[in-house]
Structures are given as C-alpha cells and as structure tokens.
Tab-separated table of C-alpha atoms in Angstrom:
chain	number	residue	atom	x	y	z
A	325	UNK	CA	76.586	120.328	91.571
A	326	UNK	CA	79.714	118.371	90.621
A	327	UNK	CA	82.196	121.118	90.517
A	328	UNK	CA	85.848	120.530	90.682
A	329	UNK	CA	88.787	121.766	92.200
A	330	UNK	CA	90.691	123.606	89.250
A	331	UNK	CA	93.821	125.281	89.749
A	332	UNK	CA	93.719	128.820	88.658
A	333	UNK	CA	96.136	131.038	89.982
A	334	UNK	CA	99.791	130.449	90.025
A	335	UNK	CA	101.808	131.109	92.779
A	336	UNK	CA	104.006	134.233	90.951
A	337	UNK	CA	100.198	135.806	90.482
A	338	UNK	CA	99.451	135.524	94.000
A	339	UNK	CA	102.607	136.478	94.991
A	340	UNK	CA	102.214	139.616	93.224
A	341	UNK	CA	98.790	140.180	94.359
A	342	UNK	CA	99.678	139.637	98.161
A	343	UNK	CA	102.893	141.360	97.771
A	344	UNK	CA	101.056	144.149	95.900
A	345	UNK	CA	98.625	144.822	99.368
A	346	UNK	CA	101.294	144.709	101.755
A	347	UNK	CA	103.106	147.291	99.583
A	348	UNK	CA	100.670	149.444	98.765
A	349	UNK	CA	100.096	149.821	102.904
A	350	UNK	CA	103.187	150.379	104.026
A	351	UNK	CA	103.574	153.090	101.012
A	352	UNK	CA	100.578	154.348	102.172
A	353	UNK	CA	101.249	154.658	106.058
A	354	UNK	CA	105.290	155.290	105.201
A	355	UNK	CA	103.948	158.848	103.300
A	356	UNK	CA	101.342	159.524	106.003
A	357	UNK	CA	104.214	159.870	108.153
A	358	UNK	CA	106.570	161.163	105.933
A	359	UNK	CA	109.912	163.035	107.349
A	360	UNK	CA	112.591	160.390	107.765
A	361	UNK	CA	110.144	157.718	106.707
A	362	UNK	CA	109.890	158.517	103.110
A	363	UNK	CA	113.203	156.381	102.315
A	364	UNK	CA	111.145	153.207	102.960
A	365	UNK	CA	108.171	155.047	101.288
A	366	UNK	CA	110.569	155.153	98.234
A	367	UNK	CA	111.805	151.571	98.552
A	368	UNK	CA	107.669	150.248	98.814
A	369	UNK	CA	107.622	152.648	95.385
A	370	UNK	CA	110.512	150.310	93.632
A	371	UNK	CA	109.088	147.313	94.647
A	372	UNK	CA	105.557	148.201	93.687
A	373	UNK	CA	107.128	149.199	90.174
A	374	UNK	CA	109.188	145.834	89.944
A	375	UNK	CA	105.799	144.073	90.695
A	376	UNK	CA	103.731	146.075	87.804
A	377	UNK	CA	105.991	145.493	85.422
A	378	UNK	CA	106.474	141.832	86.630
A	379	UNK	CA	102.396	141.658	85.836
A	380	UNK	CA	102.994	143.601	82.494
A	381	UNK	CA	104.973	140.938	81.185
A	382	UNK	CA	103.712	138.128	82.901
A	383	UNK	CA	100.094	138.858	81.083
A	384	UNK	CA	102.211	138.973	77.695
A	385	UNK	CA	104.092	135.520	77.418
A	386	UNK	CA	102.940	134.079	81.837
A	387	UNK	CA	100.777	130.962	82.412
A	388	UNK	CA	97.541	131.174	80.583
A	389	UNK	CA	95.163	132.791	83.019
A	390	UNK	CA	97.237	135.885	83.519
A	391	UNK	CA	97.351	136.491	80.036
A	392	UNK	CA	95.527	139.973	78.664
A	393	UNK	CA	94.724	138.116	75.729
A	394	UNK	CA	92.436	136.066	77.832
A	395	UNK	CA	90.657	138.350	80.477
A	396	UNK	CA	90.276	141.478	77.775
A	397	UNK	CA	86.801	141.388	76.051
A	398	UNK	CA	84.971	143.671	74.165
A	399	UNK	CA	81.758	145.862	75.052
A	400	UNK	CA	79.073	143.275	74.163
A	401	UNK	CA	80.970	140.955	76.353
A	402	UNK	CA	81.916	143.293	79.312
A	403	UNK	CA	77.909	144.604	78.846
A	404	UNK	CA	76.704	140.980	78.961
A	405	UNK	CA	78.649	140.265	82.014
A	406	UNK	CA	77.214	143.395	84.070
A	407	UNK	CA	73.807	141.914	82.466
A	408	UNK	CA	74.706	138.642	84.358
A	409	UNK	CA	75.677	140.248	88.054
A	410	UNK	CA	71.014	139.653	88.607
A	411	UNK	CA	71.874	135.518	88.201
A	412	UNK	CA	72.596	134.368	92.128
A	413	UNK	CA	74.713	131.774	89.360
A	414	UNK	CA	78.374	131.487	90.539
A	415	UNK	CA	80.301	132.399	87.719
A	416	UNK	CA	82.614	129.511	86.079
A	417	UNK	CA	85.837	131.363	84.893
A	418	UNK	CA	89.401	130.216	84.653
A	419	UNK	CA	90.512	133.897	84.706
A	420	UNK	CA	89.558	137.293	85.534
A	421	UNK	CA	85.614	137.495	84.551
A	422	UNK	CA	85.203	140.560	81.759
A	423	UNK	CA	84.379	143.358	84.030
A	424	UNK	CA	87.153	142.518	86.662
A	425	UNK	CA	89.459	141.930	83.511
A	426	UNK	CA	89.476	145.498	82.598
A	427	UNK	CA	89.518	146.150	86.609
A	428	UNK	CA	93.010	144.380	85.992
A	429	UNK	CA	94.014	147.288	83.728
A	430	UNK	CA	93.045	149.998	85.803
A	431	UNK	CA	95.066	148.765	88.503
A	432	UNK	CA	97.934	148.655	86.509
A	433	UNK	CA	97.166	151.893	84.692
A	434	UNK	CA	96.721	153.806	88.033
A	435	UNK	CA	100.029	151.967	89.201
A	436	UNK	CA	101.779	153.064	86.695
A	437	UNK	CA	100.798	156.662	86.932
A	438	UNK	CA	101.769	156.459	90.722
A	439	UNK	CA	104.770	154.624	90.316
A	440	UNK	CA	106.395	157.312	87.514
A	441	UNK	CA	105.212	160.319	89.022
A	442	UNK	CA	106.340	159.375	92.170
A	443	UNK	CA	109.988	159.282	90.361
A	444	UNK	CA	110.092	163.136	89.857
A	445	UNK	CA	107.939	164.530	93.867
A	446	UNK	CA	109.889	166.118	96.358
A	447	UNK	CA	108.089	166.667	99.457
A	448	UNK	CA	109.091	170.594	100.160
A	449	UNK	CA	111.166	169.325	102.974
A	450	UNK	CA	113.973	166.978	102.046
A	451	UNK	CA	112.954	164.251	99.948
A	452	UNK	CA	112.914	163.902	96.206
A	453	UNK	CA	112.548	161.512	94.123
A	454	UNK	CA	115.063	159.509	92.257
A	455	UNK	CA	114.225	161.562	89.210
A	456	UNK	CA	113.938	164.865	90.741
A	457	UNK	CA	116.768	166.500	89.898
A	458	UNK	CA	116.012	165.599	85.915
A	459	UNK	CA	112.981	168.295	85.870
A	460	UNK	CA	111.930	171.912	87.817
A	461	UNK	CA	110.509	172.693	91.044
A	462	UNK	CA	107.573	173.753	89.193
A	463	UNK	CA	107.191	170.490	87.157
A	464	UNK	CA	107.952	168.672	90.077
A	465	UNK	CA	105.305	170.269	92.448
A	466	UNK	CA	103.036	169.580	89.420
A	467	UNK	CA	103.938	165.689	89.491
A	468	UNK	CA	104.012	165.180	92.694
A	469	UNK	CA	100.182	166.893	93.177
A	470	UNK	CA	99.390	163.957	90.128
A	471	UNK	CA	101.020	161.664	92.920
A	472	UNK	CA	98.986	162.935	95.351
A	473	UNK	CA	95.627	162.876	93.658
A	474	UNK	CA	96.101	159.702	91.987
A	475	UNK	CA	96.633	158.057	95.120
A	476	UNK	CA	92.863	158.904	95.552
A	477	UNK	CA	91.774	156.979	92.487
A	478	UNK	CA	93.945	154.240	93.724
A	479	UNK	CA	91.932	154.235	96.925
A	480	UNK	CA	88.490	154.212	94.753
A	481	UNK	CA	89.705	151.577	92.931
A	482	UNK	CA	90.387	149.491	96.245
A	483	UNK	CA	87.530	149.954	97.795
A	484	UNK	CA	85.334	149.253	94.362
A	485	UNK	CA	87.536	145.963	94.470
A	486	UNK	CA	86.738	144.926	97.768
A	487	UNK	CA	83.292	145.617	97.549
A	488	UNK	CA	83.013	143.719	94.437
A	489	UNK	CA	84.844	140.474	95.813
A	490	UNK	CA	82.694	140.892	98.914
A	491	UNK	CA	79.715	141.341	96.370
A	492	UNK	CA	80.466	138.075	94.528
A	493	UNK	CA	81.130	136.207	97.802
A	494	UNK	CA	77.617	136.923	99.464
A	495	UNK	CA	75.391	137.147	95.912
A	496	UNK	CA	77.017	134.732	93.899
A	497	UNK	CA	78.542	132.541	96.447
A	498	UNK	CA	81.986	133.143	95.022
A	499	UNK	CA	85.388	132.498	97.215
A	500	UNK	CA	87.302	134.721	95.105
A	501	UNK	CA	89.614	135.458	98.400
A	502	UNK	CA	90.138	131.615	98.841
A	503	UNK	CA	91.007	131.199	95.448
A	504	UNK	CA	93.764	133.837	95.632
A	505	UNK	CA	94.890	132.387	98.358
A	506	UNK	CA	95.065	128.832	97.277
A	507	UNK	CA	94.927	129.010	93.592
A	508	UNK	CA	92.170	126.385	93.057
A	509	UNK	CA	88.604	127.644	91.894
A	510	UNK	CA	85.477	125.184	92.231
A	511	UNK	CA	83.994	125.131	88.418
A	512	UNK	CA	82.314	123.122	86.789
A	513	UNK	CA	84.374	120.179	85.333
A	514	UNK	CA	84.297	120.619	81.831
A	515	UNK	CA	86.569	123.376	82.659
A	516	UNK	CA	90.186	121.535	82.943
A	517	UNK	CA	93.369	124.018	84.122
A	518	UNK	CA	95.628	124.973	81.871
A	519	UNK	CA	97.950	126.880	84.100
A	520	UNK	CA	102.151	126.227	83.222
A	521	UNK	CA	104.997	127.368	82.979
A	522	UNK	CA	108.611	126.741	82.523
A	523	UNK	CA	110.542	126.918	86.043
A	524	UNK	CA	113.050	129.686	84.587
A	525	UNK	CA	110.358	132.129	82.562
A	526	UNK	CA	108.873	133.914	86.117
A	527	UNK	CA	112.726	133.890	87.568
A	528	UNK	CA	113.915	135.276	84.146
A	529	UNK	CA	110.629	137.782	84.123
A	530	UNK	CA	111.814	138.744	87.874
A	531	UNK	CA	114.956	139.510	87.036
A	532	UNK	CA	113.753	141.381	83.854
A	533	UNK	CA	111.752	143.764	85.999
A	534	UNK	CA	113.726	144.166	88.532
A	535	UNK	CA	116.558	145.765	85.639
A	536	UNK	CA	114.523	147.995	84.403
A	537	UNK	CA	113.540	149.470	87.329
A	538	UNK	CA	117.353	149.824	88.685
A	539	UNK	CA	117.707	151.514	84.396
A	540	UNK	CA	114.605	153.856	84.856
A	541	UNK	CA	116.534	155.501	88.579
A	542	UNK	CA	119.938	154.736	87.034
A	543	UNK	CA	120.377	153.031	89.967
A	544	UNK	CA	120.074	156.019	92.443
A	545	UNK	CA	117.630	154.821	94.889
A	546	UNK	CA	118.209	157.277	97.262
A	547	UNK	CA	118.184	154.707	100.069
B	1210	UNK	CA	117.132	231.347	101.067
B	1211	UNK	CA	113.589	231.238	101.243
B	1212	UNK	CA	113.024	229.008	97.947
B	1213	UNK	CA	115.633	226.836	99.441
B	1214	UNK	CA	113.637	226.316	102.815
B	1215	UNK	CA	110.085	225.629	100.666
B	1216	UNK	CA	112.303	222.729	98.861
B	1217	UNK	CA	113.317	221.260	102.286
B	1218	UNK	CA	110.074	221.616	103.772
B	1219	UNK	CA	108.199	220.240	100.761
B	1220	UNK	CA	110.617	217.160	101.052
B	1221	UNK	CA	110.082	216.618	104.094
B	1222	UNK	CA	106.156	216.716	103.940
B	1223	UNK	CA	106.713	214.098	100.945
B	1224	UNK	CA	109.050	212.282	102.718
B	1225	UNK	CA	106.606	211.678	105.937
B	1226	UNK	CA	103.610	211.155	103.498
B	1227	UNK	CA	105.306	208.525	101.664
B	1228	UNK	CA	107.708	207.321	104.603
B	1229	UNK	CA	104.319	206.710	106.541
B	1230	UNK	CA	102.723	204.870	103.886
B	1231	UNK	CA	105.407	202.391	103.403
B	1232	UNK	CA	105.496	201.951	107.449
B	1233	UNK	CA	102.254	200.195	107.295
B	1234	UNK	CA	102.863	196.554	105.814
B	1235	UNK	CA	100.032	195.191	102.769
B	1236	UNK	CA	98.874	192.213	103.194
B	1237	UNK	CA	100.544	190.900	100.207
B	1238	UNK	CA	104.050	192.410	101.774
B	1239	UNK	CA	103.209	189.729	104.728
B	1240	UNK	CA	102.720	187.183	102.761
B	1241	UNK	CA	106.335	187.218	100.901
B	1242	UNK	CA	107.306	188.157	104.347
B	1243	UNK	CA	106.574	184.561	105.457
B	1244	UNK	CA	107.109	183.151	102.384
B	1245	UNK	CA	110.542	184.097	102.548
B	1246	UNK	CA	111.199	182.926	106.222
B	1247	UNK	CA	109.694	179.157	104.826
B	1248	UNK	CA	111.800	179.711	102.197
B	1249	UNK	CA	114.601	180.746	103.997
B	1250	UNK	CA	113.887	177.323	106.530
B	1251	UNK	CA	113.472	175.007	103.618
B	1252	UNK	CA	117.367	176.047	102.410
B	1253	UNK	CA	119.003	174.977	105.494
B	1254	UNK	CA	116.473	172.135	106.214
B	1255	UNK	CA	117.597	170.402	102.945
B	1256	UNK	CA	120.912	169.992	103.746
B	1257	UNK	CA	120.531	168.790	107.649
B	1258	UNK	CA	118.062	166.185	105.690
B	1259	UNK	CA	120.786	165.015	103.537
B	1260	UNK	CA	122.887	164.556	106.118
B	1261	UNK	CA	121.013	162.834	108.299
B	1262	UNK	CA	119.962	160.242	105.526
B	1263	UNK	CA	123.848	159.879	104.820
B	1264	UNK	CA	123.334	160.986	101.570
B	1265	UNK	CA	126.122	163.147	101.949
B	1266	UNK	CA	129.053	162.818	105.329
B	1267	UNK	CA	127.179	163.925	108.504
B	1268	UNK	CA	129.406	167.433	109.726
B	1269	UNK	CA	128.418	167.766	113.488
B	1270	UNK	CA	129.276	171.151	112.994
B	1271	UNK	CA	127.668	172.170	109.995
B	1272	UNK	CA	124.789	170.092	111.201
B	1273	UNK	CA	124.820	172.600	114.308
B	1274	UNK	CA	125.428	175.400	112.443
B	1275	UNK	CA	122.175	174.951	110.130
B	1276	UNK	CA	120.242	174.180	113.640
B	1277	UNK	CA	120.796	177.325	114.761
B	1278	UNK	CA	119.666	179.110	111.698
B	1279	UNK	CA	116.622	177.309	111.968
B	1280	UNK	CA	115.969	177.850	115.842
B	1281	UNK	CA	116.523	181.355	114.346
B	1282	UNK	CA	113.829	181.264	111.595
B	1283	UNK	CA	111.217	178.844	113.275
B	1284	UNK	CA	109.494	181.793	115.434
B	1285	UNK	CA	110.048	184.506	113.031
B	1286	UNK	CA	107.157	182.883	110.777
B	1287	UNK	CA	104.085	183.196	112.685
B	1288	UNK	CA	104.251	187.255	112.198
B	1289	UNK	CA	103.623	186.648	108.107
B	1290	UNK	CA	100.310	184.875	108.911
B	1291	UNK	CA	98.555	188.222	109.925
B	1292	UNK	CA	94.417	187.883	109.862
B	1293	UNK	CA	94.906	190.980	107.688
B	1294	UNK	CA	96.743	188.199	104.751
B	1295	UNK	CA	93.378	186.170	105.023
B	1296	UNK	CA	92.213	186.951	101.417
B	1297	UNK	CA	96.010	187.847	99.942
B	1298	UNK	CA	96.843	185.375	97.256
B	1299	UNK	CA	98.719	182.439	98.839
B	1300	UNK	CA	98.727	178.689	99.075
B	1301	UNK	CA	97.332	179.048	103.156
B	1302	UNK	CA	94.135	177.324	103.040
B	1303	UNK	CA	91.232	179.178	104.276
B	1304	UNK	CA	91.029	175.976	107.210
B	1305	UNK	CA	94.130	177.780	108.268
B	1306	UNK	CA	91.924	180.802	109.610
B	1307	UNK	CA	89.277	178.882	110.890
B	1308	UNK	CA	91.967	176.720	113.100
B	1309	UNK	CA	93.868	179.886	114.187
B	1310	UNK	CA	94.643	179.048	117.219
B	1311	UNK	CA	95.820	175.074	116.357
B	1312	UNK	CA	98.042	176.578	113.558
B	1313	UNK	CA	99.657	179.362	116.077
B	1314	UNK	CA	99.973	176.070	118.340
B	1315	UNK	CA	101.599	174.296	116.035
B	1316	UNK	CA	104.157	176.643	115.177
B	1317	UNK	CA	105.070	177.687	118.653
B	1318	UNK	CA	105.694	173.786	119.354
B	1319	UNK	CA	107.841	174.333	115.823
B	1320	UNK	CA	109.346	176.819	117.450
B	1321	UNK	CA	110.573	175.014	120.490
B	1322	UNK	CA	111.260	171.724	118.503
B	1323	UNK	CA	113.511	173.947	116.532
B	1324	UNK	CA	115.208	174.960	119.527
B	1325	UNK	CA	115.609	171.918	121.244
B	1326	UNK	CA	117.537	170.433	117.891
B	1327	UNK	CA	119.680	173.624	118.090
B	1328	UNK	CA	120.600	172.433	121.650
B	1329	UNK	CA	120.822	169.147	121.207
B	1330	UNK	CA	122.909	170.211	118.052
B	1331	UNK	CA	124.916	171.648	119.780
B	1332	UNK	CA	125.571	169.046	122.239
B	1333	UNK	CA	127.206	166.456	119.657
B	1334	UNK	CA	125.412	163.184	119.613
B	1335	UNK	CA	124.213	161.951	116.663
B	1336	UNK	CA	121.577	159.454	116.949
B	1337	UNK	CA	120.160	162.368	119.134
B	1338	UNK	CA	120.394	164.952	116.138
B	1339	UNK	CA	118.707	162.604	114.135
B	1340	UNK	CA	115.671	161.477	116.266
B	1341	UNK	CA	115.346	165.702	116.944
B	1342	UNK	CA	115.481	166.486	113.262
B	1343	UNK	CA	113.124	163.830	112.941
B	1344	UNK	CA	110.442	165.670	115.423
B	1345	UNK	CA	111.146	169.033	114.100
B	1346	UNK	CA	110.126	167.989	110.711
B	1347	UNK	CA	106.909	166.218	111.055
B	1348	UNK	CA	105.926	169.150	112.340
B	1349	UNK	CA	106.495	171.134	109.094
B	1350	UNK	CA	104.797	168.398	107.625
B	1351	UNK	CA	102.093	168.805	109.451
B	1352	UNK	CA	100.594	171.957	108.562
B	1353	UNK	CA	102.192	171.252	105.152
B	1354	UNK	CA	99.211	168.690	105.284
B	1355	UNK	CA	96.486	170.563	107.046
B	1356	UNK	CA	96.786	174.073	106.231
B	1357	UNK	CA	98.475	174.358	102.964
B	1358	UNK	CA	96.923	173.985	99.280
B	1359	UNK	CA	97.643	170.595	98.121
B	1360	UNK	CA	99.278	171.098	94.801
C-alpha cells in the first residue's frame, strides 16, 4: 500500500483535545471531592468553556479539517459510513469520518450544557457558581441536578469514544491516537493536506474566547 | 359554683387530651425538625466558607463564633432521622435506612469534627481553621452524596 504521511491535525486542535482530557479529569476528581476543592473545580469549568468556544469558532473560519462544514454529512452519508464499519478497510479521511463528525457535536453540545449550567449550581454547602446569585435556590437546585446528570451523558459519550477509537485501531487498523498525537494520518496519496492557517487567527480566536468567557461571569470567577 | 367547676374540669380533660396528642411528635414534625437543624447549619456554614475562601476578610472571631453554633447544631440532627420518618416525604434516600448504622456513624464523626473546629476555632490559627473547616465539610458532603436525593 503506498500510503503517505499527511498532516491532519493542527497543533491548536490537539491542543484542545489534550487540554480538553486533562480538564475534564481534574473537573471530574476536583467535584468528587468537593468542599474547598470546588474553586479549582470552577477554574477546570472556565477553561473547559474557553476551550469549547475556542472549537466553536475554530470549526467556523480554523484550518480546513476542523471545519463543520467539512466533517457534517447528511443521513445517507452518516448511514453509509455505519454500512462501512463490516470493511477491515482503514478508512482514508482528512477529517473527522461522518459518524465521529456528528460525535464532534455531541461533545460540544454536552459541553456546553455542562459548562452553562454549571454557571448557576451551588453545592448546598458554600459554593455557587459565578451566576448563582442571578437566579433562585429553586432554579438553581434545578440546574445544578442538569449539571449533575449531564455529567453522566458526558461519561457515555467518553466511553462510546474510547471504545470506538479502540474499535477502529484493532478492526480497521486505524492509529487514530497517534494521529492526535502527531497530527500526520497514513492515507492514501491522492489525498494531499490542506491544513493552514495564518499565525495570528488561533492567537486572535484564543483571545476571542477567552473574553467572552471573562463577559458571560462578568469577570467574577469566584477564585 | 358548680357550672363553674364542670367548665374547669372539662378544660382540663380537653387540655390533657389535646396536650397529650401534641406530646407525641409525627413523623412529618421530625422531618422539619431536622430539616431545620440542616438548615439552621447551612446559614452559618456559608459564611465560615466565604471566609475561608477570602471571598470576604477572614474575622477570627466571627469565624469562632459561627464554630460554635455549629458544634452546637452538628449533634442535634441525628434525633430528626427517627425510623418512624422512614416513609415521611423527604429528600433522605431510602439507602439511608438500609445503612443506618454508617449514616448514625457518619454524623457522630460530624459531630466531633464540628467540635474539634469549634476548639481549634477557638484557639486562633488560621491555616488550622481552614484545614478543620475543610474536614468538617466533606463530611456534610458526604451523606449529601450517599444518602440524599440527587436533585
């Protein structure tokens, strides 16, 4: 087979994906503990909200393989692609395939979810939110039992991911891990990268997130 | 004189029917019972956490002040969580009454983490306050986690 290294993943989308794991642990283990701990629970909760809107943006106007326009497909597409997980073929995209494209949105829907509710919980002891004080206990109880519960589709979602890249790695002979890692994908070569950027545009998309995070809290972090 | 005696007497019968009726408590009575005591812990709790995250100055002596109140509290809970309040409306979970004895654990070690932060309180050092306040609360947490209806 004369595949070829192609570069498919930029470093500000493996950034975020790395970035997004260590996060989402320390979140997770930060709110197991809770008490005292829930200030750095609240500070993994503004950087996972930086990051999600970092990817928001970054699949409207980032480097080509991030883009929504090019990972979201319709039914016959996404059907044709579940039709294709039988073929022991290794699949030859330069993005997210169909099904894991709409995996993509999930993610982000189910971050988003977490990320606002999160604004408005208290924890019946001493910690609130950022946004606590903007609704009722009762409203707030209700949000942060969304918070809670949600955090259970997140960690469906996870595991569905993991066994899926662990799927394509041992019946498709896929190295999705090393390619999110490195970047580079082995497909076949008629498939040439097209991944740039300008050097300001992620810096400038940073930056962007990171305001209207600080605009959403009015920058009370409660840190 | 004799219609004035009946009146007294049938007071008094109503009084001990009645009286006697209120002595013993429902089960819904021990519910707000506790309810109030948690709520009563959760008002003074607040503050000692805001203080202790510097959201607001720390006052050693408020600080201590608030302790005691909730060394004072901590023990009185337990009596609201009767067997009798087993099928009263409440957010206790029903694992709360098969682990009776872990949850009466837990809030006797409440009780004496309580205690030790009104001591410790009382003895001034901060970074000690903290780390007690610290212990004290995972401990609400706790049965927040195990015992209560996540909602």
């Amino acid at each position: 087979m004369s595949n070829e290294k192609v570069y498919v993943w930029d470093i500000w989308i493996r950034s975020f994906h790395w970035l997004l794991i260590v996060l989402i642990l320390s979140a997770w283990w930060t709110a197991r503990e809770g008490g005292l701990l829930m200030k750095y629970h609240m500070f993994c909760g503004y950087g996972i909200g930086i990051l999600v809107f970092f990817r928001l943006f970054w699949g409207v106007w980032g480097s080509q393989s991030a883009k929504f326009s090019e990972f979201i497909r319709g039914p016959r597409i996404v059907v044709r692609a579940i039709l294709d997980l039988k073929s022991r073929q290794p699949e030859h995209y330069l993005t997210h395939n169909p099904i894991g494209g709409w995996v993509v949105i999930a993610f982000l829907l189910l971050l988003v979810v977490q990320f606002a509710t999160g604004l408005f919980a208290n924890d019946d002891l001493f910690n609130e939110g950022p946004l606590y004080a903007n609704v009722t206990k009762l409203t707030s109880d209700w949000l942060t039992w969304v918070h809670h519960t949600n955090f259970n589709n997140l960690t469906a979602l996870i595991i569905i991911h993991v066994l899926a890249i662990f799927f394509y790695r041992v019946w498709k002979r896929e190295h999705l891990v090393g390619a999110m890692l490195s970047g580079y994908k082995y497909l076949r070569d008629k498939n040439a990268s097209k991944i740039r950027h300008g050097f300001f545009l992620p810096f400038a998309t940073l930056l962007l997130s990171i305001v209207i995070i600080c605009v959403i809290v009015n920058f009370r972090f409660n840190l | 004189m004799k219609k004035v005696l009946n009146v007294v007497v049938t007071l008094c019968v109503l009084l001990v029917f009645f009286g006697g009726a209120q002595a013993a408590p429902k089960p819904d009575d021990a519910v707000h019972y506790r309810q109030g005591v948690l709520m009563a812990l959760g008002w003074n709790i607040g503050p000692m956490g805001a203080m202790v995250q510097e959201k607001v100055p720390f006052d050693k002596e408020r600080f201590a002040f608030l302790a005691d109140r909730v060394a004072q509290l901590a023990p009185m809970v337990i009596e609201g969580f009767d067997v009798s309040t087993k099928d009263a409306k409440s957010e206790a979970r029903s694992e709360l009454w098969e682990n009776l004895p872990d949850f009466q654990k837990r809030m006797s070690d409440l009780a004496s983490a309580s205690q030790k932060l009104a001591i410790v309180a009382g003895e001034g050092d901060k970074a000690a306050m903290k780390r007690q306040f610290g212990v004290t609360v995972k401990m609400c947490k706790g049965c927040h986690d195990e015992y209560r209806v996540k909602h």
